[in-house]
Amino acid sequence: PTLPLHVYAHNCIAAKNLGSGMDLNDGPYILRAHVYNNIAYDNGGGGIPGSSGYGFLDFSASGPASDRVFRNNIAYLNDNANFNIYGGSYTSDHNSWDTGAPSFKASDFQHLDYSQLKASRKSDGSLPDITFGKLVTGSNLIDAGVIVGLPYNGSNPDLGWFETGSETINPVYVSSVIQNATPSALELTYSIALANII
């Protein structure tokens, strides 16, 4: 390339790749890389030397390290390494591999089944609804991130590709009860608790 490259990877899933889950093959050209809120799971199984969850070759391009930033990412059960940088300067904090990161295990995730990632798109072309890599309630990785400019719920962003509580859940009518023959109230029950009583 004749121009410096700017790379932004936000809210991505990299799973079961033969080589690294995320690898820019960047050489000396990357000037800015913002890698925020992603998950790399079980990558590097193809025996490719040096492959990892996040494997970035070289950040030798001119520009401050603050423009090459890794935050709020999860790397889990990748074959060789979860995070591997080959030279150059960068910033890495609030990721699952950083010192002081919260502990976690498979039970922190709703699902780690690859078959979900092969599901067909919806009829309108949008991505299928999946639970792969989403955190369970009570996970140490919820609210464990740092603000990077992406939408979040709670006190801080979660680690990983999906922000807990960002799903739209529509209440479904379940039943109703009339108090008596001359009622002053009608009690309606829905599948989730509603915010107000009318």
Short mmCIF file of C-alpha atoms in Angstrom, two decimals:
data_model
loop_
_atom_site.label_atom_id
_atom_site.label_comp_id
_atom_site.label_asym_id
_atom_site.label_seq_id
_atom_site.Cartn_x
_atom_site.Cartn_y
_atom_site.Cartn_z
CA PRO A 1 0.00 0.00 0.00
CA THR A 2 1.12 3.54 -0.65
CA LEU A 3 -0.99 5.06 2.15
CA PRO A 4 -1.07 4.16 5.85
CA LEU A 5 -3.97 1.86 6.67
CA HIS A 6 -6.54 2.49 9.38
CA VAL A 7 -8.17 -0.64 10.79
CA TYR A 8 -11.20 -0.76 13.08
CA ALA A 9 -12.43 -4.09 14.43
CA HIS A 10 -15.42 -3.69 16.76
CA ASN A 11 -17.93 -6.30 18.01
CA CYS A 12 -16.49 -9.15 15.93
CA ILE A 13 -16.32 -12.92 16.48
CA ALA A 14 -13.26 -14.91 15.36
CA ALA A 15 -13.70 -18.61 16.08
CA LYS A 16 -12.15 -21.91 14.96
CA ASN A 17 -9.77 -20.42 12.40
CA LEU A 18 -6.79 -22.55 11.33
CA GLY A 19 -4.48 -19.57 11.90
CA SER A 20 -4.94 -16.53 14.09
CA GLY A 21 -8.45 -15.37 14.84
CA MET A 22 -7.60 -11.75 14.03
CA ASP A 23 -4.42 -11.01 12.13
CA LEU A 24 -3.94 -7.90 10.03
CA ASN A 25 -0.89 -9.15 8.10
CA ASP A 26 -0.03 -5.50 8.37
CA GLY A 27 3.73 -5.21 7.93
CA PRO A 28 4.84 -1.59 8.32
CA TYR A 29 1.69 0.05 7.00
CA ILE A 30 -0.82 0.19 9.85
CA LEU A 31 -0.97 3.69 11.29
CA ARG A 32 -4.13 3.27 13.35
CA ALA A 33 -5.77 0.12 14.69
CA HIS A 34 -8.69 0.23 17.12
CA VAL A 35 -9.57 -3.32 18.17
CA TYR A 36 -12.48 -3.03 20.61
CA ASN A 37 -15.02 -5.46 22.07
CA ASN A 38 -14.28 -8.64 20.12
CA ILE A 39 -13.93 -12.32 20.99
CA ALA A 40 -11.31 -14.74 19.64
CA TYR A 41 -12.13 -18.34 20.58
CA ASP A 42 -10.38 -21.62 19.76
CA ASN A 43 -8.21 -20.33 16.90
CA GLY A 44 -4.86 -21.62 15.65
CA GLY A 45 -5.73 -25.29 15.31
CA GLY A 46 -4.19 -25.60 11.86
CA GLY A 47 -0.62 -25.88 13.12
CA ILE A 48 0.40 -22.53 11.61
CA PRO A 49 3.44 -21.32 13.61
CA GLY A 50 2.78 -18.27 15.76
CA SER A 51 -0.97 -18.26 15.23
CA SER A 52 -3.04 -16.97 18.15
CA GLY A 53 -6.33 -15.40 19.11
CA TYR A 54 -5.07 -11.93 18.21
CA GLY A 55 -1.83 -12.02 16.22
CA PHE A 56 -0.50 -8.78 14.78
CA LEU A 57 2.76 -8.80 12.88
CA ASP A 58 4.32 -5.37 13.14
CA PHE A 59 3.36 -1.90 14.28
CA SER A 60 6.43 -0.18 12.93
CA ALA A 61 4.60 2.54 11.01
CA SER A 62 5.04 6.08 12.23
CA GLY A 63 2.37 7.28 14.62
CA PRO A 64 1.75 7.21 18.36
CA ALA A 65 1.13 3.94 20.20
CA SER A 66 -2.17 5.42 21.40
CA ASP A 67 -3.47 4.97 17.84
CA ARG A 68 -2.92 1.21 18.02
CA VAL A 69 -5.23 0.19 20.82
CA PHE A 70 -6.69 -3.11 22.06
CA ARG A 71 -9.50 -2.78 24.61
CA ASN A 72 -12.45 -4.80 25.95
CA ASN A 73 -11.50 -7.93 24.00
CA ILE A 74 -11.80 -11.58 25.04
CA ALA A 75 -9.36 -14.29 23.97
CA TYR A 76 -10.20 -17.81 25.11
CA LEU A 77 -8.77 -21.29 24.44
CA ASN A 78 -6.67 -20.29 21.44
CA ASP A 79 -4.01 -22.89 20.60
CA ASN A 80 -0.67 -21.07 20.77
CA ALA A 81 -1.37 -17.77 22.51
CA ASN A 82 -4.32 -15.55 23.16
CA PHE A 83 -2.53 -12.30 22.24
CA ASN A 84 0.68 -12.04 20.25
CA ILE A 85 2.32 -8.87 18.94
CA TYR A 86 5.50 -9.08 16.87
CA GLY A 87 7.21 -5.75 17.46
CA GLY A 88 6.14 -2.13 17.40
CA SER A 89 4.33 -0.08 20.02
CA TYR A 90 0.68 -0.38 21.03
CA THR A 91 -1.70 0.04 23.95
CA SER A 92 -3.46 -2.95 25.51
CA ASP A 93 -5.70 -2.63 28.55
CA HIS A 94 -9.04 -3.95 29.84
CA ASN A 95 -8.70 -7.16 27.81
CA SER A 96 -9.03 -10.70 29.13
CA TRP A 97 -5.26 -11.27 28.73
CA ASP A 98 -4.10 -8.10 30.52
CA THR A 99 -2.67 -8.15 34.02
CA GLY A 100 -5.45 -7.78 36.58
CA ALA A 101 -8.19 -8.93 34.20
CA PRO A 102 -11.15 -10.73 35.82
CA SER A 103 -11.00 -14.51 35.90
CA PHE A 104 -13.46 -16.40 33.69
CA LYS A 105 -14.25 -19.86 32.36
CA ALA A 106 -16.56 -21.60 29.87
CA SER A 107 -19.56 -21.19 32.18
CA ASP A 108 -19.26 -17.40 31.82
CA PHE A 109 -20.67 -17.77 28.30
CA GLN A 110 -24.23 -18.60 27.29
CA HIS A 111 -22.93 -20.77 24.47
CA LEU A 112 -19.69 -21.71 22.70
CA ASP A 113 -21.23 -23.89 20.00
CA TYR A 114 -19.80 -23.21 16.52
CA SER A 115 -22.91 -24.48 14.77
CA GLN A 116 -24.68 -21.24 15.71
CA LEU A 117 -22.19 -19.35 13.55
CA LYS A 118 -23.32 -21.32 10.49
CA ALA A 119 -26.99 -20.38 10.88
CA SER A 120 -28.73 -18.79 7.89
CA ARG A 121 -29.49 -15.12 7.76
CA LYS A 122 -33.03 -13.96 8.49
CA SER A 123 -35.45 -13.38 5.60
CA ASP A 124 -34.69 -9.64 5.71
CA GLY A 125 -30.95 -10.36 5.29
CA SER A 126 -29.97 -9.52 8.86
CA LEU A 127 -27.72 -11.78 10.91
CA PRO A 128 -29.26 -14.68 12.84
CA ASP A 129 -29.91 -14.39 16.57
CA ILE A 130 -27.19 -16.31 18.41
CA THR A 131 -26.00 -16.74 21.99
CA PHE A 132 -22.41 -17.67 21.02
CA GLY A 133 -19.94 -15.76 23.20
CA LYS A 134 -22.62 -13.78 25.02
CA LEU A 135 -21.99 -13.48 28.75
CA VAL A 136 -24.24 -15.03 31.39
CA THR A 137 -25.75 -12.95 34.17
CA GLY A 138 -23.21 -12.55 36.96
CA SER A 139 -20.11 -13.03 34.79
CA ASN A 140 -17.00 -11.18 35.99
CA LEU A 141 -16.58 -9.86 32.43
CA ILE A 142 -19.77 -7.77 32.60
CA ASP A 143 -18.98 -4.07 33.17
CA ALA A 144 -15.24 -4.96 33.28
CA GLY A 145 -14.29 -2.84 30.27
CA VAL A 146 -13.45 0.78 29.66
CA ILE A 147 -15.39 3.38 27.66
CA VAL A 148 -14.21 3.44 24.02
CA GLY A 149 -17.10 5.30 22.38
CA LEU A 150 -19.30 2.28 21.63
CA PRO A 151 -22.79 1.95 23.18
CA TYR A 152 -22.92 0.15 26.53
CA ASN A 153 -25.21 -0.60 29.47
CA GLY A 154 -24.37 -0.60 33.17
CA SER A 155 -21.44 1.18 34.82
CA ASN A 156 -18.89 0.26 32.10
CA PRO A 157 -18.78 -1.71 28.85
CA ASP A 158 -18.61 -5.51 29.00
CA LEU A 159 -15.69 -7.45 27.58
CA GLY A 160 -16.43 -9.26 24.34
CA TRP A 161 -18.48 -8.77 21.20
CA PHE A 162 -21.91 -8.40 22.79
CA GLU A 163 -23.10 -5.86 25.36
CA THR A 164 -25.36 -7.45 27.99
CA GLY A 165 -28.78 -5.82 28.16
CA SER A 166 -28.71 -4.46 24.61
CA GLU A 167 -31.30 -6.93 23.31
CA THR A 168 -34.82 -5.74 22.69
CA ILE A 169 -37.15 -8.03 24.63
CA ASN A 170 -40.84 -7.63 23.92
CA PRO A 171 -43.28 -8.61 26.65
CA VAL A 172 -45.68 -11.40 25.72
CA TYR A 173 -49.21 -11.52 27.17
CA VAL A 174 -49.69 -14.53 29.47
CA SER A 175 -53.05 -14.14 31.28
CA SER A 176 -55.50 -11.75 32.92
CA VAL A 177 -57.60 -11.81 36.06
CA ILE A 178 -60.77 -9.84 36.88
CA GLN A 179 -61.14 -9.17 40.61
CA ASN A 180 -64.91 -9.75 40.87
CA ALA A 181 -68.30 -9.08 39.23
CA THR A 182 -67.84 -5.31 39.60
CA PRO A 183 -64.08 -4.92 39.25
CA SER A 184 -62.06 -1.76 39.86
CA ALA A 185 -58.96 -3.35 38.38
CA LEU A 186 -57.93 -5.81 35.71
CA GLU A 187 -54.66 -7.66 36.37
CA LEU A 188 -52.62 -8.55 33.28
CA THR A 189 -49.61 -10.85 33.46
CA TYR A 190 -46.78 -10.68 30.92
CA SER A 191 -43.72 -12.83 30.33
CA ILE A 192 -41.42 -10.19 31.87
CA ALA A 193 -41.88 -7.65 34.66
CA LEU A 194 -43.04 -4.29 33.32
CA ALA A 195 -41.62 -1.01 34.56
CA ASN A 196 -44.92 0.58 35.56
CA ILE A 197 -48.32 -0.26 36.99
CA ILE A 198 -51.20 1.44 35.18
#
